[in-house]
Coordinates of C-alpha atoms and ligand atoms in Angstrom, one line a residue:
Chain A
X17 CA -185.2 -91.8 84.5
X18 CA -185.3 -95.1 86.8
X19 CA -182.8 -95.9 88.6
X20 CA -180.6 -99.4 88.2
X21 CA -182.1 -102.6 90.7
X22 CA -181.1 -102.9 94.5
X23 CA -182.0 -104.0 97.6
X24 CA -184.0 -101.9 100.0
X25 CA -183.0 -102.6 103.5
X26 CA -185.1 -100.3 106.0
X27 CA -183.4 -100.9 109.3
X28 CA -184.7 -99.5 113.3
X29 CA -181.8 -98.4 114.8
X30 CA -178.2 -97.5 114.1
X31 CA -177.1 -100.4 115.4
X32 CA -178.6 -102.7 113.1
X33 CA -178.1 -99.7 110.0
X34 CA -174.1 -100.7 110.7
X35 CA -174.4 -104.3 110.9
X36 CA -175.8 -104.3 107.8
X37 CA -173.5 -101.4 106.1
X38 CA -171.0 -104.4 107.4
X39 CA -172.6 -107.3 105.4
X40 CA -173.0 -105.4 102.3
X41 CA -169.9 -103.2 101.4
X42 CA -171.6 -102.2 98.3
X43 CA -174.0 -100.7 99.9
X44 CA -175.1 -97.0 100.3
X45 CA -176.8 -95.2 103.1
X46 CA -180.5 -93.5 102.1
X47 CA -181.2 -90.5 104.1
X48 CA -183.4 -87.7 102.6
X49 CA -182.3 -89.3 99.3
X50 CA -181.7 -85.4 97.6
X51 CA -178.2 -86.0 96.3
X52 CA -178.1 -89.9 96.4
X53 CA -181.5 -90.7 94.1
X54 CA -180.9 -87.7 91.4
X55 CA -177.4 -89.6 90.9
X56 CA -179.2 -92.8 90.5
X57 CA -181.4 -91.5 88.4
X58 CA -178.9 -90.6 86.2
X59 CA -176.9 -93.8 86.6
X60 CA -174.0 -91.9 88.4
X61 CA -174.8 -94.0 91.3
X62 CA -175.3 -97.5 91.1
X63 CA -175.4 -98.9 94.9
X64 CA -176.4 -103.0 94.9
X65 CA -178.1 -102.0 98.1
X66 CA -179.7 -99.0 99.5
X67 CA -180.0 -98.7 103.5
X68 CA -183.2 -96.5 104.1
X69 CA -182.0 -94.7 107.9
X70 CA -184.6 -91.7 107.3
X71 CA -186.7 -93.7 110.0
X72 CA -184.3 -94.2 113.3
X73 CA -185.8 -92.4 115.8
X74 CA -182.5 -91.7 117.3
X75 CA -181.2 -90.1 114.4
X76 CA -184.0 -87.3 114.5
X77 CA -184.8 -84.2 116.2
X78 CA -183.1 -81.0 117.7
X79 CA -182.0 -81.2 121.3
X80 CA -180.6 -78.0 123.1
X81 CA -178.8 -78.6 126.7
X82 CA -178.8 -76.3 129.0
X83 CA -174.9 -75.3 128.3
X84 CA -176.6 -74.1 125.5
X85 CA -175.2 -76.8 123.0
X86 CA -177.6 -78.5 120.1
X87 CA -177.6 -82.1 119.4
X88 CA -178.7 -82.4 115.8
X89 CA -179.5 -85.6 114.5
X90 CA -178.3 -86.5 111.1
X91 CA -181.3 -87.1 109.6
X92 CA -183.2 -84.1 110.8
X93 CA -184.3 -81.8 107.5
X94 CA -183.6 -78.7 106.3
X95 CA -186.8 -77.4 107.1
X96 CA -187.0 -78.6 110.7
X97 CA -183.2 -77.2 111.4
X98 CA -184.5 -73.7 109.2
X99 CA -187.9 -73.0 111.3
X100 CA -186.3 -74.9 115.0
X101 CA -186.4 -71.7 117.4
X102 CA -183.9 -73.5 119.4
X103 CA -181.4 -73.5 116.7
X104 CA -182.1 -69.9 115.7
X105 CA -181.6 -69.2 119.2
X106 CA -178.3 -70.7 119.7
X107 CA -176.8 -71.1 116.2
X108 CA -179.0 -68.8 113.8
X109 CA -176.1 -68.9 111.5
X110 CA -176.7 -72.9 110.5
X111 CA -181.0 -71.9 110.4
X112 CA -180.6 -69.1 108.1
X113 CA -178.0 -71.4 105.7
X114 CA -180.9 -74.2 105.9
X115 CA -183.3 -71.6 104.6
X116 CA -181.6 -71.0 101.9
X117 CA -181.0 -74.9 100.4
X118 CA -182.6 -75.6 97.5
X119 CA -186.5 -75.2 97.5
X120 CA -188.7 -75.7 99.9
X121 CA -189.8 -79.4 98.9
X122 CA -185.7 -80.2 98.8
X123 CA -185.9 -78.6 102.4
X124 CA -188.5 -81.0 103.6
X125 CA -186.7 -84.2 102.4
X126 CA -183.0 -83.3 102.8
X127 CA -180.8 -83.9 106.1
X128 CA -178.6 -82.6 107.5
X129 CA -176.1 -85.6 108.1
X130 CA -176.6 -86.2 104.3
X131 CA -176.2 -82.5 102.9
X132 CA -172.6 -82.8 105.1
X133 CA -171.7 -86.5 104.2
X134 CA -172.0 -85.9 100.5
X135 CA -169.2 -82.7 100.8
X136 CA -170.6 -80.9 97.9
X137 CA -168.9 -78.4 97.9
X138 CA -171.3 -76.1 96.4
X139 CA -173.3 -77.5 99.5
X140 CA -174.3 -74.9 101.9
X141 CA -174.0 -76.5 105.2
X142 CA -169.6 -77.7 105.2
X143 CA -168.5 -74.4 105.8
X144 CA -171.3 -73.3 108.3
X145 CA -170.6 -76.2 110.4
X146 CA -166.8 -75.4 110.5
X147 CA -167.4 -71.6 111.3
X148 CA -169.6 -72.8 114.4
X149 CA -166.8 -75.3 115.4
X150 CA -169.2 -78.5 115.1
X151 CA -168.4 -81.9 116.3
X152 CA -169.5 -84.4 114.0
X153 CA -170.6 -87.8 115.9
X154 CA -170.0 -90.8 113.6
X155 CA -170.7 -94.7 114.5
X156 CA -169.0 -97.6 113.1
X157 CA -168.4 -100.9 113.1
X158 CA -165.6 -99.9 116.2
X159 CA -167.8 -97.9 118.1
X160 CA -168.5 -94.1 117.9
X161 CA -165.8 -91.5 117.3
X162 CA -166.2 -87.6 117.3
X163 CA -164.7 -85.7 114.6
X164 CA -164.1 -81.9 114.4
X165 CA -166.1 -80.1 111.6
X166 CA -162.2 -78.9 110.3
X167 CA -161.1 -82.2 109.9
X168 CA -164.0 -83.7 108.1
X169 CA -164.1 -82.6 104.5
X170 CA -161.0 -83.7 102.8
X171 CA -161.5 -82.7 99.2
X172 CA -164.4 -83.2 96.6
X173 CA -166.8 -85.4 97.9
X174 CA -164.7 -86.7 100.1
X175 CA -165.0 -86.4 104.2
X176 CA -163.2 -88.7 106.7
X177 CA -166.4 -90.9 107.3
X178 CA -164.5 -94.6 106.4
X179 CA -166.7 -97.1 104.9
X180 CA -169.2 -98.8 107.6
X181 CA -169.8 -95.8 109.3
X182 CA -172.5 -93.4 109.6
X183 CA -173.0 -90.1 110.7
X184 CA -175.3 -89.6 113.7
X185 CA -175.3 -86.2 115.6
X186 CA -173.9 -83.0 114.8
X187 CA -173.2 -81.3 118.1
X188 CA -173.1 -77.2 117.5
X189 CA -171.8 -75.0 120.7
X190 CA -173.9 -71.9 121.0
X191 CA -172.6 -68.6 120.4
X192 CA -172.1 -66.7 123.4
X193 CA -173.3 -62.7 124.1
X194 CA -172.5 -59.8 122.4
X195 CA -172.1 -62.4 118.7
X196 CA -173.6 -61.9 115.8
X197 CA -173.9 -64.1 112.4
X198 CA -174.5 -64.0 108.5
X199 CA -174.7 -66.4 106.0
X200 CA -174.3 -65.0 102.6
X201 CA -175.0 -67.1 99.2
X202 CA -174.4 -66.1 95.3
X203 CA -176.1 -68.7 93.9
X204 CA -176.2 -70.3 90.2
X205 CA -179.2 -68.9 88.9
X206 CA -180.5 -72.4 87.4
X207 CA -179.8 -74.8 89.8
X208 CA -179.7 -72.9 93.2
X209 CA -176.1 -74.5 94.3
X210 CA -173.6 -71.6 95.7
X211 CA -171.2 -70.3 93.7
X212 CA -169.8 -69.1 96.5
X213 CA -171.4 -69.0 100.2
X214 CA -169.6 -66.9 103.2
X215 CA -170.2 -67.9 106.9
X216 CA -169.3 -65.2 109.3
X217 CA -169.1 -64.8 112.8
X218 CA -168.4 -61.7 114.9
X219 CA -168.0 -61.6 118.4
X220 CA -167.7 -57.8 120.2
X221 CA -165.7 -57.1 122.9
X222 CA -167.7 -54.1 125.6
X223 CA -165.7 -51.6 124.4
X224 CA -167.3 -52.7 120.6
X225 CA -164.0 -53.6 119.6
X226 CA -163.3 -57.0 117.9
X227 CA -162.8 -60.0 120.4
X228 CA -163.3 -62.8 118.0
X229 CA -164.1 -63.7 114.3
X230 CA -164.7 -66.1 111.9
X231 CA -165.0 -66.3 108.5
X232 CA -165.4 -69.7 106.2
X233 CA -166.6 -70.0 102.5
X234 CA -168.5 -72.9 100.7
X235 CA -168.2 -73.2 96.8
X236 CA -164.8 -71.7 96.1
X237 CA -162.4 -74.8 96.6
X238 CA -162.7 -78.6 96.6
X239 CA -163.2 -78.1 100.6
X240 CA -164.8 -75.4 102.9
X241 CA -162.2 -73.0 102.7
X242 CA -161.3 -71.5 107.0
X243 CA -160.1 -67.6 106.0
X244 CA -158.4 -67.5 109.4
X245 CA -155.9 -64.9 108.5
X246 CA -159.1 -62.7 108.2
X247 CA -160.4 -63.8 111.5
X248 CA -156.6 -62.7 113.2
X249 CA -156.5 -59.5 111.4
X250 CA -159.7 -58.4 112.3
X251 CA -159.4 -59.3 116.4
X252 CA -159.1 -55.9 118.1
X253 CA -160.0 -54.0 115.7
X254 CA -163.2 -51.4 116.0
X255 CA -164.9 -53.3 113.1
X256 CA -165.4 -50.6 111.0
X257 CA -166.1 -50.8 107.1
X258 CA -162.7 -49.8 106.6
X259 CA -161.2 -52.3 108.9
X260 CA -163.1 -55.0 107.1
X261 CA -162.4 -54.8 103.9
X262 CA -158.8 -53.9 104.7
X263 CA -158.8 -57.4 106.0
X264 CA -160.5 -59.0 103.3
X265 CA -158.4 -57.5 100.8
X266 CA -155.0 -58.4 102.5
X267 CA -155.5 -61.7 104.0
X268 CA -158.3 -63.4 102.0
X269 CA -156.4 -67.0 100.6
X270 CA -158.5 -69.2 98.2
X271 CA -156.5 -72.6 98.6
X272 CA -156.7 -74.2 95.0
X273 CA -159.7 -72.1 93.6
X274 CA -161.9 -73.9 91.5
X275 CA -162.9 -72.9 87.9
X276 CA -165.7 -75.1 86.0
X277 CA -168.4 -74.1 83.2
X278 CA -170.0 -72.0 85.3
X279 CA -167.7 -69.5 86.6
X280 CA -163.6 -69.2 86.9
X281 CA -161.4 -69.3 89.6
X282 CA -160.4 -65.9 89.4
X283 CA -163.9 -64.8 89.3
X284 CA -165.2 -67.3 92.4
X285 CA -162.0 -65.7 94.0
X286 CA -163.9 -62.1 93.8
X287 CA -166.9 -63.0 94.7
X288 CA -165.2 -64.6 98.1
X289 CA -164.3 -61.4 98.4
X290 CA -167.2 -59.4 98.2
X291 CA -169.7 -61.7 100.2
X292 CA -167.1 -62.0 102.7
X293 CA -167.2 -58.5 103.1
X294 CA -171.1 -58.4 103.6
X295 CA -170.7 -61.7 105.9
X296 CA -168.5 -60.3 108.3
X297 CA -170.4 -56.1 108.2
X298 CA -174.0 -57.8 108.5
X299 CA -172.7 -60.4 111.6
X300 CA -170.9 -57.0 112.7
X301 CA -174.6 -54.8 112.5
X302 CA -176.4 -58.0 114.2
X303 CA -173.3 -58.1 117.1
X304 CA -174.3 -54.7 117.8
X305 CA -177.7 -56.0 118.2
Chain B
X9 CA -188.0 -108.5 95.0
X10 CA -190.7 -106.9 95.8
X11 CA -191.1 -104.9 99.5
X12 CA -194.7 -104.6 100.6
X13 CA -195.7 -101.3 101.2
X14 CA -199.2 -99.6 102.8
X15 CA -199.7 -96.1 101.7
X16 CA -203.3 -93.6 102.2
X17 CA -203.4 -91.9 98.6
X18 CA -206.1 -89.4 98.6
X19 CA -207.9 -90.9 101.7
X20 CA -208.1 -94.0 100.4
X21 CA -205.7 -97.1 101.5
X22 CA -203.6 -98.4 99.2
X23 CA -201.6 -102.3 99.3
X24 CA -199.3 -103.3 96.6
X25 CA -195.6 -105.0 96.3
X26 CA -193.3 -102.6 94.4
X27 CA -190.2 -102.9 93.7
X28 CA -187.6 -100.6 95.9
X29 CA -186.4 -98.5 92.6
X30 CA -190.2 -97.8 91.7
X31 CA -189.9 -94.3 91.5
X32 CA -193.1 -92.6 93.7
X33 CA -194.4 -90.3 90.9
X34 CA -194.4 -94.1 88.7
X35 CA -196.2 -95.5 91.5
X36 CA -198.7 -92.7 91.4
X37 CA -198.7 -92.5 88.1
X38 CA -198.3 -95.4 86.7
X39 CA -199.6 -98.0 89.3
X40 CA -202.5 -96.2 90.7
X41 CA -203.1 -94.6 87.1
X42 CA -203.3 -91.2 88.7
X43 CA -201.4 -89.4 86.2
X44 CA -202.5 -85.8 87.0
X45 CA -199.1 -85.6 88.6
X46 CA -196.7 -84.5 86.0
X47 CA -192.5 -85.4 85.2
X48 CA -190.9 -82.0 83.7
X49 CA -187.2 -83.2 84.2
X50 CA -184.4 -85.4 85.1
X51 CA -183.2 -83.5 87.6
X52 CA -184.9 -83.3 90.6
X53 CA -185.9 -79.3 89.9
X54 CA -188.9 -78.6 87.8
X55 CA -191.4 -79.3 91.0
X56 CA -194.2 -80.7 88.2
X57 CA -193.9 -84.2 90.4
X58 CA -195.0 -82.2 93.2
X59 CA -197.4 -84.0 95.5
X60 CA -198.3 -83.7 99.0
X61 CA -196.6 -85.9 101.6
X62 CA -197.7 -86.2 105.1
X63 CA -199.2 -82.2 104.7
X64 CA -195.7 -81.6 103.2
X65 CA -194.8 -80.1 99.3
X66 CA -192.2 -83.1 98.2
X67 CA -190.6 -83.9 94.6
X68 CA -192.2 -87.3 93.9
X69 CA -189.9 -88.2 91.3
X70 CA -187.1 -87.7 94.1
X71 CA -189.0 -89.9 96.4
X72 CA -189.1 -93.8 96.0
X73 CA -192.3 -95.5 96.7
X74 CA -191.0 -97.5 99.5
X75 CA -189.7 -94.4 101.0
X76 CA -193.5 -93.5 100.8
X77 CA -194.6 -96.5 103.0
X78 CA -197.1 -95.5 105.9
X79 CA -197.7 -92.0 104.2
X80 CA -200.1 -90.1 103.2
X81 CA -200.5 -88.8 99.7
X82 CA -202.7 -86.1 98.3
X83 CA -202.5 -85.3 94.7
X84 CA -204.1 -83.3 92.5
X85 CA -207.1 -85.8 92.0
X86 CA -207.6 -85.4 96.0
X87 CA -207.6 -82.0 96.2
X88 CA -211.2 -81.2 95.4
X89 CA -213.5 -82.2 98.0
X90 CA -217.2 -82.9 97.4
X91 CA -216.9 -82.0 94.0
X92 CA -215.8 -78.7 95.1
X93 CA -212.7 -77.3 93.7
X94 CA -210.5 -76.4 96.4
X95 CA -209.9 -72.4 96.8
X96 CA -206.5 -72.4 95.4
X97 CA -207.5 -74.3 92.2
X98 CA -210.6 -71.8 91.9
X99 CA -207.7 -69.3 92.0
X100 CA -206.1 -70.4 89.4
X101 CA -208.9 -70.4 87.8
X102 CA -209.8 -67.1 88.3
X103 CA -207.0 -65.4 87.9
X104 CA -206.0 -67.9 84.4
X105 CA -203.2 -68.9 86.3
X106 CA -202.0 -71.1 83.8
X107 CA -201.2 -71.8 80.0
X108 CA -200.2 -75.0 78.9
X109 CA -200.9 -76.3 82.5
X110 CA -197.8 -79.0 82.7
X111 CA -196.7 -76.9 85.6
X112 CA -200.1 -76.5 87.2
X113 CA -201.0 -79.4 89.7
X114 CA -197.5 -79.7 90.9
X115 CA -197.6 -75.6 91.3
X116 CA -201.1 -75.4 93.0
X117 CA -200.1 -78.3 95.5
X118 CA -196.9 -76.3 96.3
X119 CA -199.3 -73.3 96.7
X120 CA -201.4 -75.4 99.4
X121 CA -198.1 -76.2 101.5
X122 CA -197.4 -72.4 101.1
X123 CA -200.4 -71.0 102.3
X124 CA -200.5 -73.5 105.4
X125 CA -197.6 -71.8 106.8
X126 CA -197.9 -68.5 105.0
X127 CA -201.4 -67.6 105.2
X128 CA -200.9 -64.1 104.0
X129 CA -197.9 -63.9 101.8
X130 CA -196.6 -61.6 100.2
X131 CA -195.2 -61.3 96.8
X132 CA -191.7 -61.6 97.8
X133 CA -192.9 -64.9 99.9
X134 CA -195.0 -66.2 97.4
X135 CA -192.5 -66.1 94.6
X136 CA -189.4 -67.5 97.2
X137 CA -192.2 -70.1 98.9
X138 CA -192.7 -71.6 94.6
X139 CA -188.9 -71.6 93.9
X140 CA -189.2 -75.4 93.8
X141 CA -191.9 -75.1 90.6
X142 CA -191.0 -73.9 87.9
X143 CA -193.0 -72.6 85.0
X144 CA -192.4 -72.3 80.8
X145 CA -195.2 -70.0 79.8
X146 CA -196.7 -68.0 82.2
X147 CA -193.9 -65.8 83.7
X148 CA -195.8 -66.5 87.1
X149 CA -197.5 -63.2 86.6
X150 CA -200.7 -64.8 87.0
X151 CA -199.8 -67.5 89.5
X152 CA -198.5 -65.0 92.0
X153 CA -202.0 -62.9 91.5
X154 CA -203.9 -66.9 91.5
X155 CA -202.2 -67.3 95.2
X156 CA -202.7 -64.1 96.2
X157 CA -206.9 -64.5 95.9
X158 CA -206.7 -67.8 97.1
X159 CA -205.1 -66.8 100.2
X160 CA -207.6 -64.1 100.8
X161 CA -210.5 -66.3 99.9
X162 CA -209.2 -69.3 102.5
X163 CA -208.8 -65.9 105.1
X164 CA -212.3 -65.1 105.1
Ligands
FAD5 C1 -183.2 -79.5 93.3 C2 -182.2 -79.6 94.4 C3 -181.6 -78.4 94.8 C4 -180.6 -78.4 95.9 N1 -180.1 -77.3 96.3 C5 -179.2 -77.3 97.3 C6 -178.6 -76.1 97.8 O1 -178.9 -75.0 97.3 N2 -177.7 -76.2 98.8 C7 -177.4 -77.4 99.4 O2 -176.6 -77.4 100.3 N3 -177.9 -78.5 98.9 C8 -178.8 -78.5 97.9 N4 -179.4 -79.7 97.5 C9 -178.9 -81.0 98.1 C10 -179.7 -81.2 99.4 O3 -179.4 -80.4 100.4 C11 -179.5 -82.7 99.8 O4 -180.6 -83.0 100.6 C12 -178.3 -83.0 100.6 O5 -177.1 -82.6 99.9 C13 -178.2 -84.5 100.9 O6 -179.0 -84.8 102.0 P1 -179.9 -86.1 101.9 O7 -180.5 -86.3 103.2 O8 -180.9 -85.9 100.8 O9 -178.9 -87.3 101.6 P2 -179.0 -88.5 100.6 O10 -179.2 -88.1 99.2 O11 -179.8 -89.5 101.2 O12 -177.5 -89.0 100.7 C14 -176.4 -88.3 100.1 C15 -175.1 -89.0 100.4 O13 -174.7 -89.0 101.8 C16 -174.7 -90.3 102.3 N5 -175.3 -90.2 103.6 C17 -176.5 -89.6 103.9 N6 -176.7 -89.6 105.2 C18 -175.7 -90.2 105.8 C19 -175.3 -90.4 107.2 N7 -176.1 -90.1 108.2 N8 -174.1 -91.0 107.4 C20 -173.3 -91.4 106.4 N9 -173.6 -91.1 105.1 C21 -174.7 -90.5 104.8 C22 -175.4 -91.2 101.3 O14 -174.9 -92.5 101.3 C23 -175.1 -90.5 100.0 O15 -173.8 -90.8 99.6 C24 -180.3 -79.7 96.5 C25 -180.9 -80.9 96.0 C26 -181.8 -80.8 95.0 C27 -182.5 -82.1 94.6
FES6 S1 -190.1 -84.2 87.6 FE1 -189.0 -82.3 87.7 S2 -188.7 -82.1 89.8 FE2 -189.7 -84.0 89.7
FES7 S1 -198.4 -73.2 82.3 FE1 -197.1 -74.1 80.9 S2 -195.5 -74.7 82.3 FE2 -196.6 -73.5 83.5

């Protein structure tokens, strides 16, 4: 499998990676190259020129400031996000979702900025980045623009990035005390991809009640599904097993369900259900520390 | 067009024009003629490309050779050292951790990038850590056992 002819352009900084994304509309950005060269491989993608930005400095690495936020650079990997003790620290939910991508030689070579700019959305990164509120940092031929993790998926691969730009930093506000996090996958047993992934967040008030939740799902719908009727019921409640899946069960919405080959809507509707469950009781059990 | 690139390929420097598509497994493979690394699919999951990049367990056939430039590459054929298998492909060895072998030197350089952050796995590590390698005959029995005396051995 080889894939068609194009120009290799290997710029140094992402100023010069949007000049060029400017001069040559057909062409594609090359990050860790995991989705982008299996498609050309199989002729699904046919780019007339590839722009290589796995090298900019500036668009690697894992900053934490001291309010506790991370500054992740597009093309950081899924390794380096999965073992970064500042990331586990601060956001453990995205580390233990990049642990579970793929393999670990797709972890080494796959980024971040590309596992969220393709929108899979069997991908397991879209709806972890909307549970943890994420800011997405893009750069473009008019500047830079910051876009809220909600508002960046629109529907099958398909985000709000518009041609010429590129996606730089993904900014990721800690969680605070008393929170706790699980990241839940059922995965196709062939290729790895979720069937359905649940991102939950719990936050606990002193009294161990419910003072905030959160509760998004990758896999189940053409876009990272936000089950924030869930989240609503569940605030002040004492969290208990009972209270959970009382919440699940009466509030749980799949928007537009998908159905392929692999398994139905109805049945990917189910298994929302029943990871969401486990989401939200292991981020409850880690909460409670 | 060609893009010049400079690449270390089992300690030795390598020069050459290639052209951006060249896949890296082709420039190993085909190019350098080192064609102990192995293609098991068209889809970027079989792990039989498997090479070492920088120290790291990558896909080569998911890697183009330009991507590659300023690297370093070990492959199978680099592995041994002196003339002396190294431990892990004495495990495999030892503990016949093979059959057909299509799967082998992709699965014993995955093993190497294992063991370097997992020194002593165990089995639930070993078989997550080779996820990326997959096998058609041996129902990893053997390779588990094969990693599991390598790692000892490199311990001692
Ligand atoms: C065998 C295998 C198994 C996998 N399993 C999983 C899995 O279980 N879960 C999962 O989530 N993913 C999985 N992946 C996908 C993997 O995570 C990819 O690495 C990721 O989806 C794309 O990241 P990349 O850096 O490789 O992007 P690339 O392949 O380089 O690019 C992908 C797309 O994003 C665009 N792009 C990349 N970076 C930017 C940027 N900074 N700005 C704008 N556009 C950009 C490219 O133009 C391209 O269209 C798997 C891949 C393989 C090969
Ligand atoms: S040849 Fe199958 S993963 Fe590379
Ligand atoms: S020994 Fe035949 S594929 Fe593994």
């Amino acid at each position: 499998m080889i894939p068609p002819k194009f120009d290799y352009h290997r710029p140094t900084s992402v100023q010069e990676a949007v000049q060029l994304l400017q001069s040559s509309p057909e062409a594609k950005v090359l990050a860790g190259g995991h989705s982008l060269i299996p498609l050309m491989k199989l002729r699904l993608a046919a780019p007339a020129a590839v722009i290589d930005i796995g090298r900019i400095p500036d668009l690697r690495g894992i900053q934490a400031l001291d309010s506790g936020e991370l500054r992740i650079g597009a093309c950081t990997t899924h390794h380096e996000i999965a073992t970064s003790q500042a990331v586990q620290r601060a956001a453990p939910l995205l580390a233990e979702a990049a642990a579970q991508i793929g393999d670990r030689q797709v972890r080494y070579r796959g980024t971040i900025g590309g596992n969220l700019a393709h929108a899979d959305p069997a991908s397991d990164l879209p709806a972890v980045v909307v549970a943890l509120n994420a800011t997405l940092q893009a750069e473009g031929p008019q500047g830079s623009r910051s876009i809220p993790a909600a508002e960046f998926f629109v529907d099958l691969m398909t985000t709000t990035l518009q041609p010429g730009e590129i996606l730089t930093q993904i900014r990721v506000p800690a969680l605070g005390q008393g929170t706790g996090s699980c990241y839940l996958k059922f995965e196709h047993p062939a290729s790895g991809y979720a069937l359905c992934g649940a991102a939950a967040i719990v936050s606990l008030n002193p009294d161990g009640s419910c003072a905030q939740a959160r509760l998004c799902f990758n896999g189940v719908s053409a876009r990272p599904v936000d089950a924030a009727a869930v989240a609503q019921a569940l605030v002040g409640s004492d969290l208990s097993d009972g209270a959970i899946d009382a919440a699940v069960e009466d509030h749980l919405r799949v928007p537009d369900p998908v159905g392929d080959i692999h398994a139905s809507a109805s049945y990917r509707q189910e298994l929302a259900k029943a990871l969401g469950k486990r989401a939200l009781k292991a981020a409850r059990d880690r909460a409670r520390g | 067009m060609g893009v010049p690139i400079q690449l270390e390929v089992n300690g030795q420097t390598v020069r050459q024009e290639v052209e951006p598509r060249l896949l890296l497994v082709h420039f190993l493979r085909d190019v350098l003629g080192l064609t102990g690394t192995k293609i098991g699919c068209d889809t970027s999951q079989c792990g039989a490309c498997t090479v070492l990049m920088d120290g790291h367990a990558v896909k080569s056939c998911t890697v183009l050779a330009v991507q590659a430039d300023g690297s370093s590459i070990t492959t199978i054929e680099g592995l041994a050292q002196d003339g002396k298998y190294h431990p892990v492909q004495e495990a495999f060895w030892e503990a016949h951790g093979l059959q057909c072998g299509y799967c082998t030197p992709g699965m014993i350089l995955s093993v190497v990038d294992l063991l370097e952050s997992h020194p002593s796995p165990s089995e639930a590590e070993i078989r997550e850590g080779l996820e990326g390698n997959l096998c058609r005959c041996t129902g990893y029995h053997n390779i588990v056992r094969a990693v599991q005396i390598a790692a000892e051995a490199m311990g001692k």
